[in-house]
Short mmCIF file of C-alpha atoms and ligand atoms in Angstrom, two decimals:
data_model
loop_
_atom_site.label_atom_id
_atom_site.label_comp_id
_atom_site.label_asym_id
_atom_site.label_seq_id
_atom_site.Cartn_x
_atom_site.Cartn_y
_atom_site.Cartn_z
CA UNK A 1 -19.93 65.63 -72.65
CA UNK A 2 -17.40 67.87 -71.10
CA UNK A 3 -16.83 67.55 -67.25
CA UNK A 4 -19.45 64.73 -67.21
CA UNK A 5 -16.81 61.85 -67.68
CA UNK A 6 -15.07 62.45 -64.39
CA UNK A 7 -17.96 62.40 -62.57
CA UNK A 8 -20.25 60.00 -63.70
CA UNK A 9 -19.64 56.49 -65.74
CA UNK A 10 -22.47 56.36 -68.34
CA UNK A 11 -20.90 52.47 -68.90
CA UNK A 12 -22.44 51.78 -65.66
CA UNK A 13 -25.97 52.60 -67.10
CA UNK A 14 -28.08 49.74 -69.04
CA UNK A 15 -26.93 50.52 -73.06
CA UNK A 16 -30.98 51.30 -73.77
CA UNK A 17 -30.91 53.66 -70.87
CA UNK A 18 -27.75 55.24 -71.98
CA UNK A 19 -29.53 55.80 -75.31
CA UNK A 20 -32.38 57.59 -74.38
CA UNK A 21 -30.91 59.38 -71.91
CA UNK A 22 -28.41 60.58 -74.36
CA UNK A 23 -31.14 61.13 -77.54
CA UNK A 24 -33.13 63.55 -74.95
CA UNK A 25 -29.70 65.42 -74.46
CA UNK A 26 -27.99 66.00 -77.59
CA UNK A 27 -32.01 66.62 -78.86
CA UNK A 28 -33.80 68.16 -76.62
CA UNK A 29 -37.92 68.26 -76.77
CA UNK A 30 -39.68 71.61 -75.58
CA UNK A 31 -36.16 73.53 -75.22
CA UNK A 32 -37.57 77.21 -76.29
CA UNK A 33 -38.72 80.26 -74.93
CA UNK A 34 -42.55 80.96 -74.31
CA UNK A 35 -43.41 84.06 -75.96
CA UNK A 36 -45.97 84.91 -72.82
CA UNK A 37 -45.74 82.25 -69.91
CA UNK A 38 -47.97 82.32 -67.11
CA UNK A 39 -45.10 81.68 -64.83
CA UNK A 40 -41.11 81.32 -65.39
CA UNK A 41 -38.59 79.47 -62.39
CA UNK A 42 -35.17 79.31 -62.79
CA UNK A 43 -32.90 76.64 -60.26
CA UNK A 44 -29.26 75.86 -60.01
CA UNK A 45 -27.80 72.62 -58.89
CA UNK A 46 -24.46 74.32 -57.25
CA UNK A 47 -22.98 70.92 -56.96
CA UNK A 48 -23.14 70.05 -60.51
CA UNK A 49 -23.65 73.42 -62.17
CA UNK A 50 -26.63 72.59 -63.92
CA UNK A 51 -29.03 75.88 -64.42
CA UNK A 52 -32.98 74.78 -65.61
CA UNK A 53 -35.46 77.88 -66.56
CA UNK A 54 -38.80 76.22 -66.89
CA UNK A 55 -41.73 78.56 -68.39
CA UNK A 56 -45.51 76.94 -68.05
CA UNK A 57 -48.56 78.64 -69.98
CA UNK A 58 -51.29 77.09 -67.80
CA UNK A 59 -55.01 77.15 -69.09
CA UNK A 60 -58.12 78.68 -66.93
CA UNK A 61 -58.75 75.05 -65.98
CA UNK A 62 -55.16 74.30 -64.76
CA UNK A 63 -53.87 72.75 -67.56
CA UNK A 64 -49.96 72.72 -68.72
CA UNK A 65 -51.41 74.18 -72.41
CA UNK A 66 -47.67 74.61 -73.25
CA UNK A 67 -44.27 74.39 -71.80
CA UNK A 68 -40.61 75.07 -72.66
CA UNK A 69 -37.21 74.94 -71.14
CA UNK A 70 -33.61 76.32 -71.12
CA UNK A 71 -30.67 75.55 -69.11
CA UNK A 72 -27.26 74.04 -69.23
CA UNK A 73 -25.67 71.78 -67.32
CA UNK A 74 -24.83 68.00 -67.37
CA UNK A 75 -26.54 65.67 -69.54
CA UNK A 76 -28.81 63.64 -66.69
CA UNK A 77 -30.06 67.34 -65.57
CA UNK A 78 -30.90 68.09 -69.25
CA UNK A 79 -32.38 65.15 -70.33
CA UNK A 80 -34.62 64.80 -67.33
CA UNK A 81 -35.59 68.36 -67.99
CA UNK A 82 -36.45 67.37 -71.67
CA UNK A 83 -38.50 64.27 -70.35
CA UNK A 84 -40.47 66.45 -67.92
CA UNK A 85 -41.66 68.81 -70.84
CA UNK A 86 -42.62 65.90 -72.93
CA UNK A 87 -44.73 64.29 -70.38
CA UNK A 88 -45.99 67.13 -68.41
CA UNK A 89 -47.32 68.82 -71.58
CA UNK A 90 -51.52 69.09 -71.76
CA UNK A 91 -51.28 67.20 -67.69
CA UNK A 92 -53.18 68.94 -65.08
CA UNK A 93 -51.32 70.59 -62.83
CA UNK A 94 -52.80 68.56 -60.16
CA UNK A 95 -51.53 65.11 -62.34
CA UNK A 96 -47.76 67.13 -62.98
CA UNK A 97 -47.38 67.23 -59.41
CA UNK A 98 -48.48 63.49 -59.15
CA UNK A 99 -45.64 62.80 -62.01
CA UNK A 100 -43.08 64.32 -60.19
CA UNK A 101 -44.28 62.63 -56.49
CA UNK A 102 -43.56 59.51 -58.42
CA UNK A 103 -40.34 60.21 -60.22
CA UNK A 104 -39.08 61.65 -57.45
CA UNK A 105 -39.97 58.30 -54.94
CA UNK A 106 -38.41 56.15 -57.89
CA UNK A 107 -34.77 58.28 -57.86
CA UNK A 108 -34.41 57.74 -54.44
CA UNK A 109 -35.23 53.81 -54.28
CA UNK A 110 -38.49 53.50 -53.61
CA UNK A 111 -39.85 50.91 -56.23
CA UNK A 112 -43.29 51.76 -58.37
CA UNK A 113 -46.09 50.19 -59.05
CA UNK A 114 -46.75 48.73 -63.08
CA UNK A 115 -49.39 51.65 -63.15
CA UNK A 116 -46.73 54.32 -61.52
CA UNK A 117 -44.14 52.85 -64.00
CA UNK A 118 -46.51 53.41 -67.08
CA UNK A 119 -47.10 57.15 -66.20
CA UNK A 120 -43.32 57.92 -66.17
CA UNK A 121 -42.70 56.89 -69.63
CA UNK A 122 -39.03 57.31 -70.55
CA UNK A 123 -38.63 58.96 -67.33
CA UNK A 124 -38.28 55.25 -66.65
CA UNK A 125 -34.41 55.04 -67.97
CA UNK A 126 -33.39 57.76 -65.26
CA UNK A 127 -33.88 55.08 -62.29
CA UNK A 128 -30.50 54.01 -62.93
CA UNK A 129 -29.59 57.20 -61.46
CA UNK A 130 -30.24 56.16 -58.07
CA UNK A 131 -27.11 54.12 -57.94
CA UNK A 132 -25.52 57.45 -57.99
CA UNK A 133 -26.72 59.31 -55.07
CA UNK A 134 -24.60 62.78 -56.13
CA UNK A 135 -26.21 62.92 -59.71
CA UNK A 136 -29.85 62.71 -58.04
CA UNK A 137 -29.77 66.18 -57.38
CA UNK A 138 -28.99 66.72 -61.35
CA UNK A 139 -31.97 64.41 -62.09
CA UNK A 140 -34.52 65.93 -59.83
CA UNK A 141 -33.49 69.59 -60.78
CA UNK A 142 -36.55 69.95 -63.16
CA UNK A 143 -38.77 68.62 -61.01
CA UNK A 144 -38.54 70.44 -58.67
CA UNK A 145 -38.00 73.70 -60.77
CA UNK A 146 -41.95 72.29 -61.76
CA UNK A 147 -43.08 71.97 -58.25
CA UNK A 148 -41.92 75.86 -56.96
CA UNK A 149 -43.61 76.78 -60.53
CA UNK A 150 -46.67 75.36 -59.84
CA UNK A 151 -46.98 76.39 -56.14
CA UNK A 152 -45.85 80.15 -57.18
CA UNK A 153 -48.61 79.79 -59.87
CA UNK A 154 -51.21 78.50 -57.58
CA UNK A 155 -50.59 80.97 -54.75
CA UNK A 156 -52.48 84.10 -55.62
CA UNK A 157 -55.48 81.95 -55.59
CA UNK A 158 -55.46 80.32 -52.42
CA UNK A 159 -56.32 83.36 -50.23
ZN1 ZN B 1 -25.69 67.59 -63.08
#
């Protein structure tokens, strides 16, 4: 895991959390390269290094029809990118955005409701994050990648 050990002790995390978290890094879902996407954004999390390309083909009724990823970076920034695809995949856009609302309140300590919880599926296992306020940038790189993808996507139509 490279530079990872001196900046973050996985030991810290719950073992199941660990797992998951580690399962969605070492084999990634969604990490390819959309022959004609709709719309493509690329961040970088300068503090970390971590580099996310997200690609979204969205259907005429603003559904995620397809999505894929690619990136590098540390494993919480990967992972959470490999969730995102998973669970964002055949949402609305309008539900995607509600998704990452969510996630993003649960990373920084705000505590979800059973029915917020059950949308986030393994998402879940990156709360333990938020005991490590400099990797919530890494978590929340993908999501917000998503967000400035789906407002550059809606844009043209809102004039
Ligand atoms: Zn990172």
């Amino acid at each position: 895991m490279g530079s990872d050990q001196y900046q973050f002790n996985f030991d810290e995390l719950d073992e199941l959390y660990r797992e998951v978290i580690l399962d969605h890094y070492r084999n990634p879902r969604n990490k390819i390269s959309l022959a004609s996407p709709d719309i493509e954004k690329e961040s970088f999390n300068p503090f970390c290094g971590d580099d996310i390309i997200l690609q979204l083909k969205i259907s005429k009724n603003g559904t995620i029809e397809d999505i894929g990823f690619q990136g590098q970076g540390c494993s919480i920034s990967q992972s959470s990118a490999s969730m995102l695809t998973s669970l964002v995949k055949n949402q609305t856009i309008k539900t995607a955005l509600k998704t990452s609302n969510i996630f993003s309140n649960l990373i920084q300590g705000h505590e979800p409701t059973p029915e917020e919880l059950d949308k986030l599926g393994d998402l879940e296992v990156l709360s333990g994050i938020k005991k490590f306020p400099v990797r919530i940038k890494c978590a929340l790189l993908a999501w917000v990648t998503l967000e400035e993808a789906i407002e550059a996507y809606k844009e043209p139509d809102s004039n």
